[in-house]
Tab-separated table of C-alpha atoms and ligand atoms in Angstrom:
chain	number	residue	atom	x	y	z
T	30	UNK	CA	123.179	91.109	62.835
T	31	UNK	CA	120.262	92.825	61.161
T	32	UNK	CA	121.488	96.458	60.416
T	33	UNK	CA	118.483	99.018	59.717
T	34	UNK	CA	119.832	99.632	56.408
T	35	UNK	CA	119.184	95.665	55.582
T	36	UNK	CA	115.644	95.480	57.414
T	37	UNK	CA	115.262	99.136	55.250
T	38	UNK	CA	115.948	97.666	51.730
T	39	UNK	CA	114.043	94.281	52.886
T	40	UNK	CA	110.831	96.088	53.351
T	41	UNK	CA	111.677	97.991	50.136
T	42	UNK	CA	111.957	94.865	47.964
T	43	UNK	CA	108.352	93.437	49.808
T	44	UNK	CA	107.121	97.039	48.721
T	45	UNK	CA	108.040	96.801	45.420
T	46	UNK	CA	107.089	93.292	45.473
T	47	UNK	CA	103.413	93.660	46.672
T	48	UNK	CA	103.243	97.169	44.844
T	49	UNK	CA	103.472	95.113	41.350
T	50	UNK	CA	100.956	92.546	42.211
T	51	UNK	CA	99.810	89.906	39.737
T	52	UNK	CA	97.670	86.809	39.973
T	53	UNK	CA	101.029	84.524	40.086
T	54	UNK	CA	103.603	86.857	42.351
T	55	UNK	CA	104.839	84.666	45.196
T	56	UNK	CA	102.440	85.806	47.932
T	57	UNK	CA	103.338	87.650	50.792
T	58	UNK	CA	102.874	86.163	54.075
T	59	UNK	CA	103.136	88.055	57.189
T	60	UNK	CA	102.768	86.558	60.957
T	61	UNK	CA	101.032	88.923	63.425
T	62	UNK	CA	100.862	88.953	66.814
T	63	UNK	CA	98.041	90.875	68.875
T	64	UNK	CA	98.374	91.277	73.137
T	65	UNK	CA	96.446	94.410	73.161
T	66	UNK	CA	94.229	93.509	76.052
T	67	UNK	CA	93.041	90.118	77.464
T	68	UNK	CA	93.349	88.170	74.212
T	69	UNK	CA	96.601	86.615	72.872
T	70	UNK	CA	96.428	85.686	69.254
T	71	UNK	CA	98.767	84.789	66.315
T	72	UNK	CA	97.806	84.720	62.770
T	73	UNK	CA	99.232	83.754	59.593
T	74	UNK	CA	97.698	86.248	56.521
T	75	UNK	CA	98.576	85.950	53.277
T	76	UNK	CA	98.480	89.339	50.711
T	77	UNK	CA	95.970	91.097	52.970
T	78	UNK	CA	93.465	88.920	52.065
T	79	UNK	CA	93.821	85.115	53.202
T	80	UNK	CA	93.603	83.968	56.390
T	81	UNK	CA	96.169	80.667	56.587
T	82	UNK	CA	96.111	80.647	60.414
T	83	UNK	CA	94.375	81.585	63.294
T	84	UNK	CA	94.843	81.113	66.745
T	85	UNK	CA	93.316	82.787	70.097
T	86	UNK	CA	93.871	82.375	73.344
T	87	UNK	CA	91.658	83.923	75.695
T	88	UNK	CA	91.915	85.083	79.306
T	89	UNK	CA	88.075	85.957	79.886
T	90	UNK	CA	88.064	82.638	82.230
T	91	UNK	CA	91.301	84.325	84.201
T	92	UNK	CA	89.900	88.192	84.426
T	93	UNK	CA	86.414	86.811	84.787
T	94	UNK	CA	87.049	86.051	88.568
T	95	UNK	CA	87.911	89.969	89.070
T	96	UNK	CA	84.672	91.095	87.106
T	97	UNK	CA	87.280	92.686	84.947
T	98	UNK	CA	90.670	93.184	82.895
T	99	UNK	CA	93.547	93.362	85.489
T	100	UNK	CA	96.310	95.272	83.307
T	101	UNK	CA	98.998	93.246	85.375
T	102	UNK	CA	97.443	89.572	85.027
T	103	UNK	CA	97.187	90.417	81.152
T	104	UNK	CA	100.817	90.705	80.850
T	105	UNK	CA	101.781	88.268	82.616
T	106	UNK	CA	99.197	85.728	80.509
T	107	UNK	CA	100.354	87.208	77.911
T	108	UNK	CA	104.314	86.771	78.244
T	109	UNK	CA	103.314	82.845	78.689
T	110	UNK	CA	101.338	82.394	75.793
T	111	UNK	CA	102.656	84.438	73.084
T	112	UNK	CA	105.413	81.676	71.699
T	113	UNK	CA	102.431	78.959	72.038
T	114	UNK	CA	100.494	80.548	70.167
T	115	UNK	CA	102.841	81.996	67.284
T	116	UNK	CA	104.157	78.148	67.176
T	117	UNK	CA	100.403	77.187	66.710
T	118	UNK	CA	99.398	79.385	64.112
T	119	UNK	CA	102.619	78.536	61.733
T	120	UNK	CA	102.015	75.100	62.312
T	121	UNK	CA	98.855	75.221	61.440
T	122	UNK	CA	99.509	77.298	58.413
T	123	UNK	CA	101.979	74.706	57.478
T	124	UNK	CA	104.954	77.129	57.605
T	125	UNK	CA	108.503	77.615	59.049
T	126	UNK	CA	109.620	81.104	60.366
T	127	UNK	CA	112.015	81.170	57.165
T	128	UNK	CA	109.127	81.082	54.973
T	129	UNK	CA	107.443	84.075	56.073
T	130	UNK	CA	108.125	87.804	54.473
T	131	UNK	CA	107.477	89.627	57.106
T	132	UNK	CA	106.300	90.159	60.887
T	133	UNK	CA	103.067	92.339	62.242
T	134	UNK	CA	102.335	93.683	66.233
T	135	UNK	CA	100.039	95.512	67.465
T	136	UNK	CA	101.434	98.692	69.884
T	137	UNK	CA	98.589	100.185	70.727
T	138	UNK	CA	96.167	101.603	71.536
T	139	UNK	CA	95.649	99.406	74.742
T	140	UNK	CA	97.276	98.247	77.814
T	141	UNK	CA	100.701	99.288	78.187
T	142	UNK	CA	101.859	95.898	79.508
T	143	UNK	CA	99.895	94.073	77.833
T	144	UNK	CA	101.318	96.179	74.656
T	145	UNK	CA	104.403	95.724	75.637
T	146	UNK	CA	104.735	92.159	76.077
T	147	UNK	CA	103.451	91.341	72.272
T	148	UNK	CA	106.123	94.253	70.705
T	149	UNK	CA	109.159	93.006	72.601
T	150	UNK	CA	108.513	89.557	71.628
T	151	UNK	CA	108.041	90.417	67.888
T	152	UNK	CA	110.779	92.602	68.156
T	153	UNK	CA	112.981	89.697	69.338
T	154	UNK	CA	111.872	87.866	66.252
T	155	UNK	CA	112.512	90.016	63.955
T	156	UNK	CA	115.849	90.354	65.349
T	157	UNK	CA	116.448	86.842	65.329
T	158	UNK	CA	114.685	85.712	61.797
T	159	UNK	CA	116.077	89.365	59.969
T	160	UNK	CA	112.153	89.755	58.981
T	161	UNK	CA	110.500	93.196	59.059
T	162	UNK	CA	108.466	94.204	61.843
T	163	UNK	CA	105.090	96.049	60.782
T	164	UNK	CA	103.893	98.315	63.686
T	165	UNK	CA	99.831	98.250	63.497
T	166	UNK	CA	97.118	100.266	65.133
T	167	UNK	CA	94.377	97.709	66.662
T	168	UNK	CA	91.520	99.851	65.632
T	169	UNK	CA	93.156	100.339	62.293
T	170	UNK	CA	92.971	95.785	62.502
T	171	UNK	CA	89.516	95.894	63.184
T	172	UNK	CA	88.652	97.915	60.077
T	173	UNK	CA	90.525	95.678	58.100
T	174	UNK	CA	89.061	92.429	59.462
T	175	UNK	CA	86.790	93.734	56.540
T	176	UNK	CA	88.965	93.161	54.110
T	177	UNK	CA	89.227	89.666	55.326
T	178	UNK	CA	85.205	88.820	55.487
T	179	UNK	CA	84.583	90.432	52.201
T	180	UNK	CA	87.396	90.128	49.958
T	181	UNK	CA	85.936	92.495	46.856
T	182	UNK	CA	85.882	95.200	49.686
T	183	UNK	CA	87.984	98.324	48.300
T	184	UNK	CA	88.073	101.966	50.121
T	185	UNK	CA	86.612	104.218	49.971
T	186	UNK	CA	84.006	103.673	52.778
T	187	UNK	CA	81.985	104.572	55.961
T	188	UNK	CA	83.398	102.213	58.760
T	189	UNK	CA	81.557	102.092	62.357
T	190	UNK	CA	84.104	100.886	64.790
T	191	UNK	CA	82.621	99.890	68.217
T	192	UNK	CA	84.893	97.846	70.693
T	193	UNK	CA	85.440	97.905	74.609
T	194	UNK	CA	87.271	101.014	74.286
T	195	UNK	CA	86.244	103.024	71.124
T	196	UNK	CA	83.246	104.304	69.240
T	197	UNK	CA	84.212	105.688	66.292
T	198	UNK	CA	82.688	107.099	62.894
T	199	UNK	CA	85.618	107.168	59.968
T	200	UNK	CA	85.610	107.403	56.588
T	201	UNK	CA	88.469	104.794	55.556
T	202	UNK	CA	89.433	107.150	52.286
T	203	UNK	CA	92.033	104.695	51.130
T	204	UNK	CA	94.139	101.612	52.733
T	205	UNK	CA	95.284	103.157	55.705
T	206	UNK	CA	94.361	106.486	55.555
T	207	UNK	CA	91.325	107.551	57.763
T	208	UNK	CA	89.172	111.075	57.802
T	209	UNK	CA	87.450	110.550	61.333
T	210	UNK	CA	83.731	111.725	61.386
T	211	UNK	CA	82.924	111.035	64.970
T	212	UNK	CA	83.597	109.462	68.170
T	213	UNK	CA	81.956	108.716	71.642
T	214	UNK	CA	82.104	111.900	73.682
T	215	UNK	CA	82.156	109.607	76.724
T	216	UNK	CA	81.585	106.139	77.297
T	217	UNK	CA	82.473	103.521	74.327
T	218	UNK	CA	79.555	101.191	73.436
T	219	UNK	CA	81.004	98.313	74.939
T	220	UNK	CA	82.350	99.649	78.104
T	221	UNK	CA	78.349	100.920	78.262
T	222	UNK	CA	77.746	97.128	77.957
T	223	UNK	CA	79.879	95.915	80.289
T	224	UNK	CA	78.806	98.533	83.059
T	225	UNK	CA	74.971	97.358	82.362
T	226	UNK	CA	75.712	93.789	82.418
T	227	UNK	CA	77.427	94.167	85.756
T	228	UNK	CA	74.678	96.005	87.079
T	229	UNK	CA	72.293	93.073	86.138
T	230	UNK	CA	74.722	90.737	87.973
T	231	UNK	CA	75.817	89.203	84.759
T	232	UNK	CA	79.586	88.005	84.033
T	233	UNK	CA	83.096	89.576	82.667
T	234	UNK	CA	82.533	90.230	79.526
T	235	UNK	CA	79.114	91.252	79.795
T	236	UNK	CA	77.734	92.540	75.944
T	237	UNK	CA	77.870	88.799	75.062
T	238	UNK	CA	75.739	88.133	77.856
T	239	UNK	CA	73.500	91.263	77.991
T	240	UNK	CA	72.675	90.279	74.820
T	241	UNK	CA	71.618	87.422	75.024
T	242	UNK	CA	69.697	87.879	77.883
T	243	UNK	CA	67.462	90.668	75.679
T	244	UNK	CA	66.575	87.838	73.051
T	245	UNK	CA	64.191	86.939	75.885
T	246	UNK	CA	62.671	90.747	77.318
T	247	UNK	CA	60.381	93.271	76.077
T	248	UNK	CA	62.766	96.192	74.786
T	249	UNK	CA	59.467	98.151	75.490
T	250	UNK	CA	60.114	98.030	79.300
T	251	UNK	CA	62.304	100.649	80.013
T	252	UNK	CA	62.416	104.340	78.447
T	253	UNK	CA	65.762	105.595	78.607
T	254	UNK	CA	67.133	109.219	77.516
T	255	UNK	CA	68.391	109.538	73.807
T	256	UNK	CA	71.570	110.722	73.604
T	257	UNK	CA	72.272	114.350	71.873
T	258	UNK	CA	75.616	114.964	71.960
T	259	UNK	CA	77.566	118.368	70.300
T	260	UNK	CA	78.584	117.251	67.207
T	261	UNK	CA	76.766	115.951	64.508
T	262	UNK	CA	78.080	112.226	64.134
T	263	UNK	CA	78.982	112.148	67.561
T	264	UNK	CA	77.857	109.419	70.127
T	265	UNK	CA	77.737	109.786	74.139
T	266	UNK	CA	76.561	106.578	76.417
T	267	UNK	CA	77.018	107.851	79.530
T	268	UNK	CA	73.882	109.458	80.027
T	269	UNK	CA	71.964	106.178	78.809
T	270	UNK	CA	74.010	104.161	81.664
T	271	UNK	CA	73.859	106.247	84.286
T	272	UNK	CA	70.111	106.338	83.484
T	273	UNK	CA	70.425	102.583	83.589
T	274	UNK	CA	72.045	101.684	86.736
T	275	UNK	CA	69.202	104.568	88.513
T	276	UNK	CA	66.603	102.683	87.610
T	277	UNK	CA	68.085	99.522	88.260
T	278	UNK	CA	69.000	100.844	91.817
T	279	UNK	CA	65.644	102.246	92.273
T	280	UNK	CA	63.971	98.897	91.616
T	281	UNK	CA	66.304	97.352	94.193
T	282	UNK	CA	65.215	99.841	97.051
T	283	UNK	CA	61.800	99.061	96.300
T	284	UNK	CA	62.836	95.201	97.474
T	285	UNK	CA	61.373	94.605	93.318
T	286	UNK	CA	63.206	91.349	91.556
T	287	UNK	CA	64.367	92.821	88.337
T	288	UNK	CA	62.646	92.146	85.514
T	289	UNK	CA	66.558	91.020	83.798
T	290	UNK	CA	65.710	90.730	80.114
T	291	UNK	CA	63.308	93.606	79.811
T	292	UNK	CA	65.970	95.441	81.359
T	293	UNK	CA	68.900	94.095	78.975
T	294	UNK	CA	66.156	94.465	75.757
T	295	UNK	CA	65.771	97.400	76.985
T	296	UNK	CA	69.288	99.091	76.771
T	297	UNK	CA	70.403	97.288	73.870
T	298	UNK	CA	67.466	98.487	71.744
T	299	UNK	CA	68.839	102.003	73.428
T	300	UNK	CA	72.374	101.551	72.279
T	301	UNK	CA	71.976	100.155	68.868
T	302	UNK	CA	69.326	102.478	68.046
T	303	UNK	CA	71.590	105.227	68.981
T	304	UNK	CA	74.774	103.735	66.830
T	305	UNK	CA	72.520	102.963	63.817
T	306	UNK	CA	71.029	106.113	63.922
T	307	UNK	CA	74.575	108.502	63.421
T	308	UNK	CA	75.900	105.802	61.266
T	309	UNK	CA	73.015	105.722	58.768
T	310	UNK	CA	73.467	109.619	58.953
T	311	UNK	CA	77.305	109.245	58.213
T	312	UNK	CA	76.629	106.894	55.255
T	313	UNK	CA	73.951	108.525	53.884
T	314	UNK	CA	75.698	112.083	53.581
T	315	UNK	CA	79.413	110.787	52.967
T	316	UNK	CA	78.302	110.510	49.182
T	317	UNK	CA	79.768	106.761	49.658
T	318	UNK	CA	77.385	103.773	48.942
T	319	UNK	CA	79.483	101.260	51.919
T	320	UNK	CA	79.245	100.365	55.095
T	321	UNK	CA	81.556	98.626	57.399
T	322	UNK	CA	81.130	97.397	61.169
T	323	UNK	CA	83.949	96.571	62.823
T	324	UNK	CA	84.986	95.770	67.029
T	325	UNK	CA	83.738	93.805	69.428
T	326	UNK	CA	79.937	95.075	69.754
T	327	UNK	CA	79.689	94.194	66.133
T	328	UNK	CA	79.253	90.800	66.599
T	329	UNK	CA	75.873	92.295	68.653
T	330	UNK	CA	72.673	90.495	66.984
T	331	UNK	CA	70.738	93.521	66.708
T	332	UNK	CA	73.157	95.803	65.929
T	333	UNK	CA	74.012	92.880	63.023
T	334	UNK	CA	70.220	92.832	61.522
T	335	UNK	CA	69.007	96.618	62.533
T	336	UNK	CA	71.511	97.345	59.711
T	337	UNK	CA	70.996	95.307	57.411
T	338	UNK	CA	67.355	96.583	57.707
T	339	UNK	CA	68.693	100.224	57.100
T	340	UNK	CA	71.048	98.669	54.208
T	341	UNK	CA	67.824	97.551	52.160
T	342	UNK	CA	65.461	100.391	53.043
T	343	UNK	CA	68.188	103.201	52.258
T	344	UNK	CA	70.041	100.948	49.249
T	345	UNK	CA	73.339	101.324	50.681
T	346	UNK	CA	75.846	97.878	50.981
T	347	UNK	CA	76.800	96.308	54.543
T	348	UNK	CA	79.541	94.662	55.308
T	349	UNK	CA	79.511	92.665	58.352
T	350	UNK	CA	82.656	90.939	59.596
T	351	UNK	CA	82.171	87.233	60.425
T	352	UNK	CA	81.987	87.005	64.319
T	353	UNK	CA	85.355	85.589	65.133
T	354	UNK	CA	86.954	88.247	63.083
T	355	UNK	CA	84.548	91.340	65.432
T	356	UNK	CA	86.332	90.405	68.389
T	357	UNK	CA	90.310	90.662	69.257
T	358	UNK	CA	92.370	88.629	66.678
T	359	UNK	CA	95.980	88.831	65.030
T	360	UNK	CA	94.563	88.267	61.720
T	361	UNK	CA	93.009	91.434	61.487
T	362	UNK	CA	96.725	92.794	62.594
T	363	UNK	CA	97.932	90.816	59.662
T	364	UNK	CA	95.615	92.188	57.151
T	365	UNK	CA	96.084	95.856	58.631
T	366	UNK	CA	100.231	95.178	58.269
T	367	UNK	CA	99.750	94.365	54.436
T	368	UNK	CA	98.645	97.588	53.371
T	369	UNK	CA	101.258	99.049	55.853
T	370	UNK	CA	103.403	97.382	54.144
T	371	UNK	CA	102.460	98.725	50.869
T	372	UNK	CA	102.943	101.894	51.784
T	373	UNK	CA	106.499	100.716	53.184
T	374	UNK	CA	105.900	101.606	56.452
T	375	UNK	CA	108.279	99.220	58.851
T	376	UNK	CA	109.419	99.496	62.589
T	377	UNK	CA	113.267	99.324	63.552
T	378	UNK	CA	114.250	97.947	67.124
T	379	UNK	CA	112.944	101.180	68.675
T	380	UNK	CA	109.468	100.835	68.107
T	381	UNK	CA	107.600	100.893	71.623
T	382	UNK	CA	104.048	100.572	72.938
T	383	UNK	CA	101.825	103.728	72.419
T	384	UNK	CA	98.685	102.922	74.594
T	385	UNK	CA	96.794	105.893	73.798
T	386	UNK	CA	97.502	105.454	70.218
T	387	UNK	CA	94.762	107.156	67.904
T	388	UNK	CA	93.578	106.098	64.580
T	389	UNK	CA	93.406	109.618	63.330
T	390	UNK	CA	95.774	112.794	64.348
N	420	LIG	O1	86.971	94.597	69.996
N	420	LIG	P1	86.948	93.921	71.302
N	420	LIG	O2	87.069	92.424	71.337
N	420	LIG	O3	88.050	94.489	72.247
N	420	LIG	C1	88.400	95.829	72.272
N	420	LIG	O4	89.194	96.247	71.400
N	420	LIG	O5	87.859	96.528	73.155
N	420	LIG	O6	85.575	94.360	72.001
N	420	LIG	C2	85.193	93.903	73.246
N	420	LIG	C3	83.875	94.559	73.604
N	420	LIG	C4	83.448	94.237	75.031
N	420	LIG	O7	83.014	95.431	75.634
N	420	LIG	C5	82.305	93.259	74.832
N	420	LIG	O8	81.354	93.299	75.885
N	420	LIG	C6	81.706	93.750	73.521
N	420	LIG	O9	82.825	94.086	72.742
N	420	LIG	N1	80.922	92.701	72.853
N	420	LIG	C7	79.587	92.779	72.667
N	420	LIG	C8	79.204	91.570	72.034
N	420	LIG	N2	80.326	90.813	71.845
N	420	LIG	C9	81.366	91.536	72.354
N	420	LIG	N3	78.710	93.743	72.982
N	420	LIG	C10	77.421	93.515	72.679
N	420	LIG	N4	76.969	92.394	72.082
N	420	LIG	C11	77.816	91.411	71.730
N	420	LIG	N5	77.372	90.307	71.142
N	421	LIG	ZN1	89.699	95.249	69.937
């Protein structure tokens, strides 16, 4: 059996290990799991940096008949898939559970079943293979999908984080360690999304489709209320959506078609203008020269190039995750676990799902 004083030195010796670092230590390779929400997804990671595996199975097609995530669906998706895809992504890195140095899960913030389902399984691994488990926060895995997209990337930094459920403005001061500048008083920018894309009759999950829809409108269309929130790098969306869906509705009574991608133009240009604006603000007075996107709505096209407009005007550097790596994955969980691990933070049997986990205290 694996007592925690063995799992306790293990983690010390991977410490050490990845603490004295040189260009020919044996790598350390750590297998994460992610079951935060509706994706399941395995990854193999090697020293933070490498991604050796990747795989992600989604349940849009499943939730998409609801119009929505159904919490107890997820779970039970997840529970099927997670040993498919953890047996994927070793195969395809070409490894055996022995070979590994360690184990990564996300436990939260997120779904509590769905949370649940990924830890217990990982938990049962570690049990069984003896390999430390690394607890990881799934916002703190989107930051570091950075660190897998641009490889020179070191802290410190300015890192927008915009997802399904958060909005955030940090200031990543070193691996794991976060100063948080501001946050979404209300809505997150791609629950705001979602709610417009539903309203325009588009499917589960709607950004994707919103935006692409605007490619073809005239962002000129509709005015819509910028949002002035207490708090100087703070961000609200609520206003902008209920604003939305009004004038949507109003349309509708008037027996008017709606005129779809002037509508979607419209709100996107309203949303990204909004996040570029308090992010340029953020970057520009953190005395730091980097910026990092990071979350779902990051893969958003004009989010993607209204920056790197604002990165050339204002001289600052942009760092844009490559798309697969904006949206749910374990490899982000595996690069997030590294520097965990560096710091020799492990989980024993104990660890549980936190759903309302935050980044920062
Ligand atoms: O990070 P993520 O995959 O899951 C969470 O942690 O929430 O983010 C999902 C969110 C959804 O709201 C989705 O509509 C939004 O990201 N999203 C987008 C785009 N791709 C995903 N929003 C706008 N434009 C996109 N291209
Ligand atoms: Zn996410």
């Amino acid at each position: 059996m694996n007592t925690p004083n063995e799992m306790k030195a293990k983690l010390e010796a991977l410490q050490e290990r990845a603490s004295n670092f040189q260009p020919n230590t044996e790598p350390i390779r750590i297998l994460a799991l992610e079951s935060s929400c509706d994706e399941t997804a395995a990854a193999v990671v090697e020293d933070g940096r490498r991604v050796l595996s990747s795989v992600i199975f989604s349940q849009v097609d499943i939730h998409a008949l609801y119009g929505g995530v159904v919490p107890e669906i997820a779970s039970r998706a997840h529970v099927d898939a997670c040993d498919r895809v953890i047996d994927q992504a070793l195969r395809e890195a070409n490894l055996r559970l022995g070979e590994l140095d360690a184990l990564a899960v996300t436990y939260g913030p997120g779904l509590v079943g769905a949370l649940l389902t990924g830890v217990s399984c990982m938990k049962g691994l570690s049990y069984t293979t003896r390999l430390p488990l690394i607890p990881v926060n799934h916002i703190e895995g989107h930051v570091s999908a950075n660190y897998l997209s641009t490889p020179e990337l070191q802290p410190p930094f300015v890192c927008l984080v915009v997802s399904g459920g958060h909005s955030h403005l940090v200031r990543v001061e070193d691996y794991a360690s976060y100063t948080l500048l501001g946050q979404t008083v209300d809505d997150a920018a791609g629950e705001a999304f979602d709610k417009a894309a539903r309203v325009l009759g588009l499917s589960y999950p709607g950004g994707p489709a919103l935006s692409k829809l605007a490619e073809g409108g005239d962002d000129r269309y509709l005015k819509l209320p910028h949002p002035a929130p207490e708090g100087r790098y703070n961000y609200s969306f609520s206003g902008l959506k209920t604003a939305f869906v009004n004038a949507c509705h109003k349309l509708q009574q008037k027996g008017e078609p709606l005129p779809k991608a002037d509508l979607a133009a419209s709100f996107e240009k309203a949303v990204v203008d909004s996040l570029c604006e308090k992010a340029l603000l953020a970057v520009r007075e953190s005395g730091l020269n980097t910026l990092c996107l990071a979350g779902g709505v990051s893969a958003n096209r004009r989010l993607r190039s209204q920056m790197m407009e604002l990165s050339k005007k204002h001289g600052f550097s942009l760092c844009l995750p490559k798309l697969w790596l904006c949206t749910d994955n374990a490899a982000m969980i595996g690069s997030a676990a590294y520097y965990r691990l560096l710091k020799g933070q492990g989980a024993n049997l104990s660890l549980n799902a936190v759903p309302a986990l935050r980044l920062v205290e």
